[in-house]
Amino acid sequence: MKNQELTLLYVFDAIMTEGSITRAAERLAMTQPAVSNAVSRMRDTWHDPLFVKQGRNIRPTSYARSLWDQIRGPMHDLTNAVNVTRFEPAHARRQFRVAVTDAMLELIWQPLVAELEQQAPGVDLHAVPFTAENALTQLREAHVDLALGMLTEHDRSLRSHWLFDSSHTVVMRHGHPLAGRPLTVDDYVDARHLMVSLSGEVNGFVDQALGRRGLKRRVAVTVNHFPAVPRLLRQSDMIATLPRIATNDTGINEGMWSTEAPIAIDPLSLYLIWHTRHDRDPGVIWMRERIERIAKGCWKECSD
C-alpha cells in the first residue's frame, strides 16, 4: 500500500468514527478543507462517493461501511501499538465518556467523582444514556470509552468484566390492596404493572419468566428511567418489579411496600464493557480499575 493511501485510511477512519468531517478535522488536528480534500482523493482512489450528504450530516455508502468493517480493527491496533504511553492521573487532561444506566449512575457516580477530584482533577467524566441496543454500537463506533450495564451480545471486538448480579423485588405503595400480605401468582398477574424499559420495549425479564409458565401480565405504563417510578406508584394502584439495584435509593423506598416476586425471575447481570481498541490504553485501564472496584464495593455495602 502506498503511503498516501495509508494516510487516507487514517482520515477515513476518523470520519467514520466521528460521523462528521468537522469533528474528524478536530480529532486529527487538521483544517476542515484539508479533510475535505482528503475525501476527494479517497473518492478518486477508491472509485466510490464514500459519503452522501443527509441534512447537516453525512451518510456513508455501502462501500464505505464495508471498508470500515475491514480496516477499523487493524487501524486501531496500529494506533495502540505506537501510542501506548503512561497515564499519570494527577497531571492528565482527558475526557471519558461512559454509557451508564441511571441505576448504576446512582450507585457509583458520587464516589467515582469524589475519587477523581482527589486523584485526577484534570479528568472529565461524562455519562451517556445506556440501552442494551445502542451501548454496544457506541462502543464499536468509539462514541463512548466504557459501558456499564447488561451485556446482551458479544463478539471479538468487545471485552467485559462481570460486576454483580441483582435480583428483583416487587414494589407498591403502602396503601395498595396487595400490600402487607404474601403476593400470589394470580394477584401478581392480574395487577396493573409499571415497567421501566430503557428501550421502550414492553417485554423483559418478568415477561420471559411468566411466559415459561404460560402466563402473561398487563403492562399498563412504561417509563424509560427509574427515578420516575416512586411518584407514579404512590399515586396509583400499579406495582413494579424492579432490580434491587434500582431500589438502593431511599427515595424509591419511602412510603413503599416491597415483597418477593411470586415467580422465579432471572437476576440482572451487570457488566463493565469496553472495546478491544482500548485493551492497552493506560487511561482506560486506570478508569476501568476504579469503576470496577467502586461498583463491587458499593453493591456489597448495599447488599449487606
PDB file of C-alpha atoms in Angstrom:
ATOM      1  CA  MET A   1       0.000   0.000   0.000  1.00  0.00           C
ATOM      2  CA  LYS A   2       1.270   3.478  -0.870  1.00  0.00           C
ATOM      3  CA  ASN A   3       1.940   5.887   2.000  1.00  0.00           C
ATOM      4  CA  GLN A   4      -0.703   8.241   0.599  1.00  0.00           C
ATOM      5  CA  GLU A   5      -3.363   5.557   0.828  1.00  0.00           C
ATOM      6  CA  LEU A   6      -2.380   4.725   4.396  1.00  0.00           C
ATOM      7  CA  THR A   7      -2.785   8.399   5.315  1.00  0.00           C
ATOM      8  CA  LEU A   8      -6.187   8.444   3.656  1.00  0.00           C
ATOM      9  CA  LEU A   9      -7.231   5.422   5.711  1.00  0.00           C
ATOM     10  CA  TYR A  10      -6.463   7.303   8.928  1.00  0.00           C
ATOM     11  CA  VAL A  11      -8.593  10.232   7.769  1.00  0.00           C
ATOM     12  CA  PHE A  12     -11.337   7.869   6.608  1.00  0.00           C
ATOM     13  CA  ASP A  13     -11.323   6.065   9.972  1.00  0.00           C
ATOM     14  CA  ALA A  14     -11.660   9.396  11.816  1.00  0.00           C
ATOM     15  CA  ILE A  15     -14.619  10.453   9.655  1.00  0.00           C
ATOM     16  CA  MET A  16     -16.391   7.138  10.164  1.00  0.00           C
ATOM     17  CA  THR A  17     -15.715   7.209  13.897  1.00  0.00           C
ATOM     18  CA  GLU A  18     -16.898  10.781  14.386  1.00  0.00           C
ATOM     19  CA  GLY A  19     -19.676  10.742  11.781  1.00  0.00           C
ATOM     20  CA  SER A  20     -18.686  14.252  10.757  1.00  0.00           C
ATOM     21  CA  ILE A  21     -15.961  15.877   8.653  1.00  0.00           C
ATOM     22  CA  THR A  22     -15.801  18.798  11.083  1.00  0.00           C
ATOM     23  CA  ARG A  23     -15.331  16.566  14.150  1.00  0.00           C
ATOM     24  CA  ALA A  24     -12.851  14.402  12.243  1.00  0.00           C
ATOM     25  CA  ALA A  25     -10.803  17.504  11.490  1.00  0.00           C
ATOM     26  CA  GLU A  26     -10.767  18.403  15.187  1.00  0.00           C
ATOM     27  CA  ARG A  27      -9.795  14.832  16.102  1.00  0.00           C
ATOM     28  CA  LEU A  28      -6.902  14.841  13.616  1.00  0.00           C
ATOM     29  CA  ALA A  29      -5.833  18.453  14.329  1.00  0.00           C
ATOM     30  CA  MET A  30      -6.403  19.253  10.642  1.00  0.00           C
ATOM     31  CA  THR A  31      -8.366  22.013   8.957  1.00  0.00           C
ATOM     32  CA  GLN A  32     -11.785  21.162   7.558  1.00  0.00           C
ATOM     33  CA  PRO A  33     -10.701  21.993   3.972  1.00  0.00           C
ATOM     34  CA  ALA A  34      -7.743  19.618   4.353  1.00  0.00           C
ATOM     35  CA  VAL A  35     -10.080  16.787   5.419  1.00  0.00           C
ATOM     36  CA  SER A  36     -12.457  17.612   2.551  1.00  0.00           C
ATOM     37  CA  ASN A  37      -9.531  17.449   0.118  1.00  0.00           C
ATOM     38  CA  ALA A  38      -8.590  14.066   1.569  1.00  0.00           C
ATOM     39  CA  VAL A  39     -12.159  12.856   0.953  1.00  0.00           C
ATOM     40  CA  SER A  40     -11.849  13.928  -2.695  1.00  0.00           C
ATOM     41  CA  ARG A  41      -8.638  11.916  -3.027  1.00  0.00           C
ATOM     42  CA  MET A  42     -10.330   8.909  -1.392  1.00  0.00           C
ATOM     43  CA  ARG A  43     -13.143   9.063  -3.943  1.00  0.00           C
ATOM     44  CA  ASP A  44     -10.662   9.167  -6.817  1.00  0.00           C
ATOM     45  CA  THR A  45      -8.503   6.389  -5.347  1.00  0.00           C
ATOM     46  CA  TRP A  46     -11.275   4.009  -4.303  1.00  0.00           C
ATOM     47  CA  HIS A  47     -13.773   4.896  -7.055  1.00  0.00           C
ATOM     48  CA  ASP A  48     -16.721   5.425  -4.742  1.00  0.00           C
ATOM     49  CA  PRO A  49     -18.559   8.515  -3.374  1.00  0.00           C
ATOM     50  CA  LEU A  50     -17.994   7.192   0.189  1.00  0.00           C
ATOM     51  CA  PHE A  51     -20.152   9.853   1.890  1.00  0.00           C
ATOM     52  CA  VAL A  52     -23.517  11.311   0.916  1.00  0.00           C
ATOM     53  CA  LYS A  53     -24.974  14.467   2.474  1.00  0.00           C
ATOM     54  CA  GLN A  54     -28.056  13.879   4.634  1.00  0.00           C
ATOM     55  CA  GLY A  55     -29.234  17.222   6.012  1.00  0.00           C
ATOM     56  CA  ARG A  56     -26.368  18.541   8.127  1.00  0.00           C
ATOM     57  CA  ASN A  57     -24.875  15.108   8.495  1.00  0.00           C
ATOM     58  CA  ILE A  58     -23.195  12.642   6.163  1.00  0.00           C
ATOM     59  CA  ARG A  59     -24.227   9.075   5.437  1.00  0.00           C
ATOM     60  CA  PRO A  60     -21.554   6.506   4.470  1.00  0.00           C
ATOM     61  CA  THR A  61     -22.167   4.430   1.368  1.00  0.00           C
ATOM     62  CA  SER A  62     -22.318   0.636   1.471  1.00  0.00           C
ATOM     63  CA  TYR A  63     -18.739   0.515   0.189  1.00  0.00           C
ATOM     64  CA  ALA A  64     -17.594   2.854   2.985  1.00  0.00           C
ATOM     65  CA  ARG A  65     -19.279   0.712   5.638  1.00  0.00           C
ATOM     66  CA  SER A  66     -17.759  -2.460   4.191  1.00  0.00           C
ATOM     67  CA  LEU A  67     -14.308  -0.895   4.027  1.00  0.00           C
ATOM     68  CA  TRP A  68     -14.524   0.361   7.607  1.00  0.00           C
ATOM     69  CA  ASP A  69     -15.605  -3.063   8.868  1.00  0.00           C
ATOM     70  CA  GLN A  70     -12.385  -4.454   7.391  1.00  0.00           C
ATOM     71  CA  ILE A  71      -9.892  -1.768   8.409  1.00  0.00           C
ATOM     72  CA  ARG A  72     -11.009  -0.292  11.720  1.00  0.00           C
ATOM     73  CA  GLY A  73      -9.694  -3.190  13.809  1.00  0.00           C
ATOM     74  CA  PRO A  74      -6.206  -3.201  12.250  1.00  0.00           C
ATOM     75  CA  MET A  75      -6.122   0.619  12.273  1.00  0.00           C
ATOM     76  CA  HIS A  76      -6.810   0.781  15.999  1.00  0.00           C
ATOM     77  CA  ASP A  77      -4.257  -1.971  16.620  1.00  0.00           C
ATOM     78  CA  LEU A  78      -1.624   0.058  14.761  1.00  0.00           C
ATOM     79  CA  THR A  79      -2.539   3.190  16.685  1.00  0.00           C
ATOM     80  CA  ASN A  80      -2.323   1.394  20.017  1.00  0.00           C
ATOM     81  CA  ALA A  81       1.000  -0.190  19.075  1.00  0.00           C
ATOM     82  CA  VAL A  82       2.703   3.179  18.593  1.00  0.00           C
ATOM     83  CA  ASN A  83       0.737   5.346  21.029  1.00  0.00           C
ATOM     84  CA  VAL A  84       0.925   3.393  24.296  1.00  0.00           C
ATOM     85  CA  THR A  85       2.068   5.925  26.905  1.00  0.00           C
ATOM     86  CA  ARG A  86       1.979   6.276  30.641  1.00  0.00           C
ATOM     87  CA  PHE A  87      -1.132   7.679  32.256  1.00  0.00           C
ATOM     88  CA  GLU A  88      -0.421   9.985  35.177  1.00  0.00           C
ATOM     89  CA  PRO A  89      -3.759  10.733  36.853  1.00  0.00           C
ATOM     90  CA  ALA A  90      -2.582  13.788  38.780  1.00  0.00           C
ATOM     91  CA  HIS A  91      -1.480  15.554  35.572  1.00  0.00           C
ATOM     92  CA  ALA A  92      -3.792  14.001  32.985  1.00  0.00           C
ATOM     93  CA  ARG A  93      -6.096  16.159  30.872  1.00  0.00           C
ATOM     94  CA  ARG A  94      -8.579  13.718  29.422  1.00  0.00           C
ATOM     95  CA  GLN A  95     -12.286  13.085  28.923  1.00  0.00           C
ATOM     96  CA  PHE A  96     -14.002   9.746  29.487  1.00  0.00           C
ATOM     97  CA  ARG A  97     -17.474   9.027  28.104  1.00  0.00           C
ATOM     98  CA  VAL A  98     -19.314   6.186  29.827  1.00  0.00           C
ATOM     99  CA  ALA A  99     -22.646   4.700  28.738  1.00  0.00           C
ATOM    100  CA  VAL A 100     -24.421   4.004  32.024  1.00  0.00           C
ATOM    101  CA  THR A 101     -27.933   3.207  33.268  1.00  0.00           C
ATOM    102  CA  ASP A 102     -29.459   5.613  35.782  1.00  0.00           C
ATOM    103  CA  ALA A 103     -29.485   2.862  38.426  1.00  0.00           C
ATOM    104  CA  MET A 104     -25.741   2.266  38.022  1.00  0.00           C
ATOM    105  CA  LEU A 105     -25.143   6.016  37.953  1.00  0.00           C
ATOM    106  CA  GLU A 106     -26.930   6.389  41.300  1.00  0.00           C
ATOM    107  CA  LEU A 107     -24.815   3.579  42.732  1.00  0.00           C
ATOM    108  CA  ILE A 108     -21.294   4.604  41.725  1.00  0.00           C
ATOM    109  CA  TRP A 109     -21.132   8.125  40.284  1.00  0.00           C
ATOM    110  CA  GLN A 110     -20.760  10.073  43.533  1.00  0.00           C
ATOM    111  CA  PRO A 111     -17.854   8.011  44.954  1.00  0.00           C
ATOM    112  CA  LEU A 112     -16.242   7.867  41.498  1.00  0.00           C
ATOM    113  CA  VAL A 113     -16.439  11.644  41.058  1.00  0.00           C
ATOM    114  CA  ALA A 114     -15.068  12.175  44.573  1.00  0.00           C
ATOM    115  CA  GLU A 115     -12.106   9.913  43.794  1.00  0.00           C
ATOM    116  CA  LEU A 116     -11.416  11.716  40.508  1.00  0.00           C
ATOM    117  CA  GLU A 117     -11.429  15.088  42.255  1.00  0.00           C
ATOM    118  CA  GLN A 118      -8.715  13.857  44.589  1.00  0.00           C
ATOM    119  CA  GLN A 119      -6.593  11.742  42.249  1.00  0.00           C
ATOM    120  CA  ALA A 120      -7.230  13.129  38.757  1.00  0.00           C
ATOM    121  CA  PRO A 121      -8.598  16.698  38.918  1.00  0.00           C
ATOM    122  CA  GLY A 122      -7.991  17.238  35.201  1.00  0.00           C
ATOM    123  CA  VAL A 123     -10.086  14.252  34.115  1.00  0.00           C
ATOM    124  CA  ASP A 124     -13.636  14.911  32.885  1.00  0.00           C
ATOM    125  CA  LEU A 125     -16.318  12.237  33.273  1.00  0.00           C
ATOM    126  CA  HIS A 126     -19.386  12.318  31.013  1.00  0.00           C
ATOM    127  CA  ALA A 127     -22.377   9.995  31.379  1.00  0.00           C
ATOM    128  CA  VAL A 128     -24.178   8.840  28.229  1.00  0.00           C
ATOM    129  CA  PRO A 129     -27.613   7.117  28.335  1.00  0.00           C
ATOM    130  CA  PHE A 130     -27.342   3.331  28.198  1.00  0.00           C
ATOM    131  CA  THR A 131     -29.683   0.985  26.386  1.00  0.00           C
ATOM    132  CA  ALA A 132     -28.852  -2.593  25.506  1.00  0.00           C
ATOM    133  CA  GLU A 133     -29.442  -1.791  21.845  1.00  0.00           C
ATOM    134  CA  ASN A 134     -27.201   1.262  21.448  1.00  0.00           C
ATOM    135  CA  ALA A 135     -24.464   0.982  24.084  1.00  0.00           C
ATOM    136  CA  LEU A 136     -22.519  -1.758  22.289  1.00  0.00           C
ATOM    137  CA  THR A 137     -22.799   0.099  18.989  1.00  0.00           C
ATOM    138  CA  GLN A 138     -21.487   3.221  20.705  1.00  0.00           C
ATOM    139  CA  LEU A 139     -18.502   1.204  21.928  1.00  0.00           C
ATOM    140  CA  ARG A 140     -17.802  -0.243  18.486  1.00  0.00           C
ATOM    141  CA  GLU A 141     -18.035   3.170  16.835  1.00  0.00           C
ATOM    142  CA  ALA A 142     -15.882   4.858  19.528  1.00  0.00           C
ATOM    143  CA  HIS A 143     -18.614   7.212  20.742  1.00  0.00           C
ATOM    144  CA  VAL A 144     -18.015   6.030  24.330  1.00  0.00           C
ATOM    145  CA  ASP A 145     -14.980   4.610  26.120  1.00  0.00           C
ATOM    146  CA  LEU A 146     -16.804   2.279  28.515  1.00  0.00           C
ATOM    147  CA  ALA A 147     -20.289   0.939  29.158  1.00  0.00           C
ATOM    148  CA  LEU A 148     -21.919  -0.139  32.414  1.00  0.00           C
ATOM    149  CA  GLY A 149     -24.985  -2.325  32.139  1.00  0.00           C
ATOM    150  CA  MET A 150     -26.379  -5.528  30.663  1.00  0.00           C
ATOM    151  CA  LEU A 151     -24.397  -7.463  28.071  1.00  0.00           C
ATOM    152  CA  THR A 152     -26.931  -8.749  25.547  1.00  0.00           C
ATOM    153  CA  GLU A 153     -24.468  -9.767  22.834  1.00  0.00           C
ATOM    154  CA  HIS A 154     -20.758 -10.388  22.496  1.00  0.00           C
ATOM    155  CA  ASP A 155     -18.191 -10.628  19.742  1.00  0.00           C
ATOM    156  CA  ARG A 156     -14.435 -10.490  19.369  1.00  0.00           C
ATOM    157  CA  SER A 157     -14.470  -6.692  19.329  1.00  0.00           C
ATOM    158  CA  LEU A 158     -15.701  -6.416  22.936  1.00  0.00           C
ATOM    159  CA  ARG A 159     -14.271  -7.181  26.349  1.00  0.00           C
ATOM    160  CA  SER A 160     -16.199  -7.348  29.607  1.00  0.00           C
ATOM    161  CA  HIS A 161     -15.838  -7.883  33.335  1.00  0.00           C
ATOM    162  CA  TRP A 162     -18.784  -9.162  35.356  1.00  0.00           C
ATOM    163  CA  LEU A 163     -19.577  -6.819  38.258  1.00  0.00           C
ATOM    164  CA  PHE A 164     -22.512  -8.393  40.129  1.00  0.00           C
ATOM    165  CA  ASP A 165     -25.985  -9.904  39.795  1.00  0.00           C
ATOM    166  CA  SER A 166     -29.051  -8.070  41.026  1.00  0.00           C
ATOM    167  CA  SER A 167     -32.200  -9.980  41.980  1.00  0.00           C
ATOM    168  CA  HIS A 168     -35.669  -8.429  41.647  1.00  0.00           C
ATOM    169  CA  THR A 169     -38.256  -7.146  44.097  1.00  0.00           C
ATOM    170  CA  VAL A 170     -41.898  -6.094  43.737  1.00  0.00           C
ATOM    171  CA  VAL A 171     -42.689  -2.552  44.878  1.00  0.00           C
ATOM    172  CA  MET A 172     -46.037  -0.828  45.516  1.00  0.00           C
ATOM    173  CA  ARG A 173     -47.433   1.938  47.725  1.00  0.00           C
ATOM    174  CA  HIS A 174     -48.072   1.142  51.390  1.00  0.00           C
ATOM    175  CA  GLY A 175     -51.837   1.536  50.979  1.00  0.00           C
ATOM    176  CA  HIS A 176     -52.041  -0.748  47.959  1.00  0.00           C
ATOM    177  CA  PRO A 177     -54.717  -3.507  48.191  1.00  0.00           C
ATOM    178  CA  LEU A 178     -51.977  -6.120  47.755  1.00  0.00           C
ATOM    179  CA  ALA A 179     -49.595  -4.630  50.337  1.00  0.00           C
ATOM    180  CA  GLY A 180     -48.939  -6.225  53.718  1.00  0.00           C
ATOM    181  CA  ARG A 181     -49.508  -9.849  52.720  1.00  0.00           C
ATOM    182  CA  PRO A 182     -47.816 -12.535  50.616  1.00  0.00           C
ATOM    183  CA  LEU A 183     -48.255 -11.913  46.898  1.00  0.00           C
ATOM    184  CA  THR A 184     -49.861 -14.781  44.982  1.00  0.00           C
ATOM    185  CA  VAL A 185     -49.211 -15.562  41.342  1.00  0.00           C
ATOM    186  CA  ASP A 186     -52.840 -14.788  40.453  1.00  0.00           C
ATOM    187  CA  ASP A 187     -52.767 -11.408  42.177  1.00  0.00           C
ATOM    188  CA  TYR A 188     -49.439 -10.628  40.549  1.00  0.00           C
ATOM    189  CA  VAL A 189     -50.652 -11.447  37.029  1.00  0.00           C
ATOM    190  CA  ASP A 190     -53.952  -9.588  37.489  1.00  0.00           C
ATOM    191  CA  ALA A 191     -52.289  -6.385  38.729  1.00  0.00           C
ATOM    192  CA  ARG A 192     -51.592  -3.332  36.593  1.00  0.00           C
ATOM    193  CA  HIS A 193     -47.828  -3.220  36.080  1.00  0.00           C
ATOM    194  CA  LEU A 194     -45.472  -0.281  35.749  1.00  0.00           C
ATOM    195  CA  MET A 195     -42.380  -1.272  33.762  1.00  0.00           C
ATOM    196  CA  VAL A 196     -39.069   0.512  33.386  1.00  0.00           C
ATOM    197  CA  SER A 197     -37.939  -0.027  29.810  1.00  0.00           C
ATOM    198  CA  LEU A 198     -34.805   1.772  28.666  1.00  0.00           C
ATOM    199  CA  SER A 199     -35.516   0.782  25.067  1.00  0.00           C
ATOM    200  CA  GLY A 200     -39.272   1.227  25.008  1.00  0.00           C
ATOM    201  CA  GLU A 201     -39.961  -2.500  24.602  1.00  0.00           C
ATOM    202  CA  VAL A 202     -42.694  -3.998  26.785  1.00  0.00           C
ATOM    203  CA  ASN A 203     -41.218  -7.463  27.099  1.00  0.00           C
ATOM    204  CA  GLY A 204     -38.491  -8.049  29.664  1.00  0.00           C
ATOM    205  CA  PHE A 205     -37.176 -10.440  32.304  1.00  0.00           C
ATOM    206  CA  VAL A 206     -40.531 -10.626  34.079  1.00  0.00           C
ATOM    207  CA  ASP A 207     -42.439 -11.397  30.896  1.00  0.00           C
ATOM    208  CA  GLN A 208     -39.949 -14.104  29.960  1.00  0.00           C
ATOM    209  CA  ALA A 209     -40.391 -15.705  33.388  1.00  0.00           C
ATOM    210  CA  LEU A 210     -44.173 -15.537  33.094  1.00  0.00           C
ATOM    211  CA  GLY A 211     -44.062 -16.896  29.550  1.00  0.00           C
ATOM    212  CA  ARG A 212     -42.235 -20.006  30.735  1.00  0.00           C
ATOM    213  CA  ARG A 213     -45.295 -20.723  32.876  1.00  0.00           C
ATOM    214  CA  GLY A 214     -47.807 -19.888  30.157  1.00  0.00           C
ATOM    215  CA  LEU A 215     -48.754 -16.628  31.893  1.00  0.00           C
ATOM    216  CA  LYS A 216     -48.910 -13.017  30.789  1.00  0.00           C
ATOM    217  CA  ARG A 217     -49.205  -9.737  32.675  1.00  0.00           C
ATOM    218  CA  ARG A 218     -50.648  -6.385  31.709  1.00  0.00           C
ATOM    219  CA  VAL A 219     -48.020  -3.662  31.362  1.00  0.00           C
ATOM    220  CA  ALA A 220     -50.213  -0.614  31.869  1.00  0.00           C
ATOM    221  CA  VAL A 221     -47.454   2.029  31.860  1.00  0.00           C
ATOM    222  CA  THR A 222     -43.815   2.160  30.826  1.00  0.00           C
ATOM    223  CA  VAL A 223     -41.151   4.744  31.674  1.00  0.00           C
ATOM    224  CA  ASN A 224     -37.573   4.940  30.463  1.00  0.00           C
ATOM    225  CA  HIS A 225     -35.820   5.772  33.720  1.00  0.00           C
ATOM    226  CA  PHE A 226     -36.084   4.610  37.313  1.00  0.00           C
ATOM    227  CA  PRO A 227     -36.485   7.980  39.109  1.00  0.00           C
ATOM    228  CA  ALA A 228     -39.978   8.291  37.583  1.00  0.00           C
ATOM    229  CA  VAL A 229     -41.192   5.167  39.398  1.00  0.00           C
ATOM    230  CA  PRO A 230     -41.822   6.308  43.012  1.00  0.00           C
ATOM    231  CA  ARG A 231     -44.223   9.126  42.231  1.00  0.00           C
ATOM    232  CA  LEU A 232     -46.226   7.018  39.789  1.00  0.00           C
ATOM    233  CA  LEU A 233     -46.562   4.179  42.295  1.00  0.00           C
ATOM    234  CA  ARG A 234     -47.518   6.474  45.179  1.00  0.00           C
ATOM    235  CA  GLN A 235     -50.409   7.917  43.180  1.00  0.00           C
ATOM    236  CA  SER A 236     -51.762   4.710  41.643  1.00  0.00           C
ATOM    237  CA  ASP A 237     -52.573   1.058  42.268  1.00  0.00           C
ATOM    238  CA  MET A 238     -49.842  -0.140  39.934  1.00  0.00           C
ATOM    239  CA  ILE A 239     -47.000  -2.406  41.021  1.00  0.00           C
ATOM    240  CA  ALA A 240     -43.458  -2.516  39.662  1.00  0.00           C
ATOM    241  CA  THR A 241     -40.949  -5.353  39.565  1.00  0.00           C
ATOM    242  CA  LEU A 242     -37.523  -3.752  39.848  1.00  0.00           C
ATOM    243  CA  PRO A 243     -33.919  -4.967  40.063  1.00  0.00           C
ATOM    244  CA  ARG A 244     -32.718  -4.439  43.624  1.00  0.00           C
ATOM    245  CA  ILE A 245     -30.004  -2.101  42.385  1.00  0.00           C
ATOM    246  CA  ALA A 246     -32.762   0.341  41.384  1.00  0.00           C
ATOM    247  CA  THR A 247     -34.249   0.314  44.905  1.00  0.00           C
ATOM    248  CA  ASN A 248     -30.965   1.298  46.506  1.00  0.00           C
ATOM    249  CA  ASP A 249     -32.031   4.967  46.569  1.00  0.00           C
ATOM    250  CA  THR A 250     -34.017   5.759  49.728  1.00  0.00           C
ATOM    251  CA  GLY A 251     -36.349   7.967  47.665  1.00  0.00           C
ATOM    252  CA  ILE A 252     -37.837   4.943  45.974  1.00  0.00           C
ATOM    253  CA  ASN A 253     -38.481   3.202  49.305  1.00  0.00           C
ATOM    254  CA  GLU A 254     -40.271   5.987  51.195  1.00  0.00           C
ATOM    255  CA  GLY A 255     -43.929   5.116  51.565  1.00  0.00           C
ATOM    256  CA  MET A 256     -43.412   1.850  49.676  1.00  0.00           C
ATOM    257  CA  TRP A 257     -44.120  -1.781  50.366  1.00  0.00           C
ATOM    258  CA  SER A 258     -41.618  -4.292  48.953  1.00  0.00           C
ATOM    259  CA  THR A 259     -42.048  -8.034  48.675  1.00  0.00           C
ATOM    260  CA  GLU A 260     -40.646 -11.015  46.842  1.00  0.00           C
ATOM    261  CA  ALA A 261     -42.000 -11.831  43.387  1.00  0.00           C
ATOM    262  CA  PRO A 262     -44.186 -14.987  43.402  1.00  0.00           C
ATOM    263  CA  ILE A 263     -42.303 -16.368  40.386  1.00  0.00           C
ATOM    264  CA  ALA A 264     -38.632 -17.067  39.737  1.00  0.00           C
ATOM    265  CA  ILE A 265     -37.096 -14.216  37.691  1.00  0.00           C
ATOM    266  CA  ASP A 266     -33.601 -14.395  36.235  1.00  0.00           C
ATOM    267  CA  PRO A 267     -31.262 -11.973  38.017  1.00  0.00           C
ATOM    268  CA  LEU A 268     -29.972  -8.921  36.209  1.00  0.00           C
ATOM    269  CA  SER A 269     -26.248  -9.316  35.445  1.00  0.00           C
ATOM    270  CA  LEU A 270     -24.281  -6.081  35.237  1.00  0.00           C
ATOM    271  CA  TYR A 271     -21.000  -5.769  33.353  1.00  0.00           C
ATOM    272  CA  LEU A 272     -18.231  -3.289  32.689  1.00  0.00           C
ATOM    273  CA  ILE A 273     -17.692  -3.383  28.912  1.00  0.00           C
ATOM    274  CA  TRP A 274     -15.088  -1.887  26.590  1.00  0.00           C
ATOM    275  CA  HIS A 275     -13.767  -2.268  23.038  1.00  0.00           C
ATOM    276  CA  THR A 276     -10.602  -4.189  22.240  1.00  0.00           C
ATOM    277  CA  ARG A 277      -9.062  -0.992  20.849  1.00  0.00           C
ATOM    278  CA  HIS A 278      -8.688   0.086  24.485  1.00  0.00           C
ATOM    279  CA  ASP A 279      -7.060  -3.117  25.749  1.00  0.00           C
ATOM    280  CA  ARG A 280      -3.694  -1.380  26.085  1.00  0.00           C
ATOM    281  CA  ASP A 281      -4.864   2.188  26.683  1.00  0.00           C
ATOM    282  CA  PRO A 282      -3.403   3.043  30.116  1.00  0.00           C
ATOM    283  CA  GLY A 283      -6.012   5.742  30.760  1.00  0.00           C
ATOM    284  CA  VAL A 284      -8.938   3.437  30.075  1.00  0.00           C
ATOM    285  CA  ILE A 285      -7.289   0.678  32.113  1.00  0.00           C
ATOM    286  CA  TRP A 286      -6.924   3.114  35.017  1.00  0.00           C
ATOM    287  CA  MET A 287     -10.565   4.167  34.769  1.00  0.00           C
ATOM    288  CA  ARG A 288     -11.759   0.556  34.430  1.00  0.00           C
ATOM    289  CA  GLU A 289      -9.978  -0.459  37.616  1.00  0.00           C
ATOM    290  CA  ARG A 290     -11.633   2.333  39.581  1.00  0.00           C
ATOM    291  CA  ILE A 291     -15.107   1.740  38.237  1.00  0.00           C
ATOM    292  CA  GLU A 292     -14.898  -1.998  38.882  1.00  0.00           C
ATOM    293  CA  ARG A 293     -13.616  -1.573  42.438  1.00  0.00           C
ATOM    294  CA  ILE A 294     -16.160   1.110  43.323  1.00  0.00           C
ATOM    295  CA  ALA A 295     -19.096  -0.735  41.718  1.00  0.00           C
ATOM    296  CA  LYS A 296     -18.375  -4.010  43.510  1.00  0.00           C
ATOM    297  CA  GLY A 297     -17.713  -2.222  46.799  1.00  0.00           C
ATOM    298  CA  CYS A 298     -20.895  -0.142  46.656  1.00  0.00           C
ATOM    299  CA  TRP A 299     -23.010  -3.147  45.738  1.00  0.00           C
ATOM    300  CA  LYS A 300     -21.565  -5.246  48.567  1.00  0.00           C
ATOM    301  CA  GLU A 301     -22.252  -2.413  51.024  1.00  0.00           C
ATOM    302  CA  CYS A 302     -25.846  -2.058  49.785  1.00  0.00           C
ATOM    303  CA  SER A 303     -26.469  -5.798  49.858  1.00  0.00           C
ATOM    304  CA  ASP A 304     -25.138  -6.421  53.372  1.00  0.00           C
TER     305      ASP A 304
END
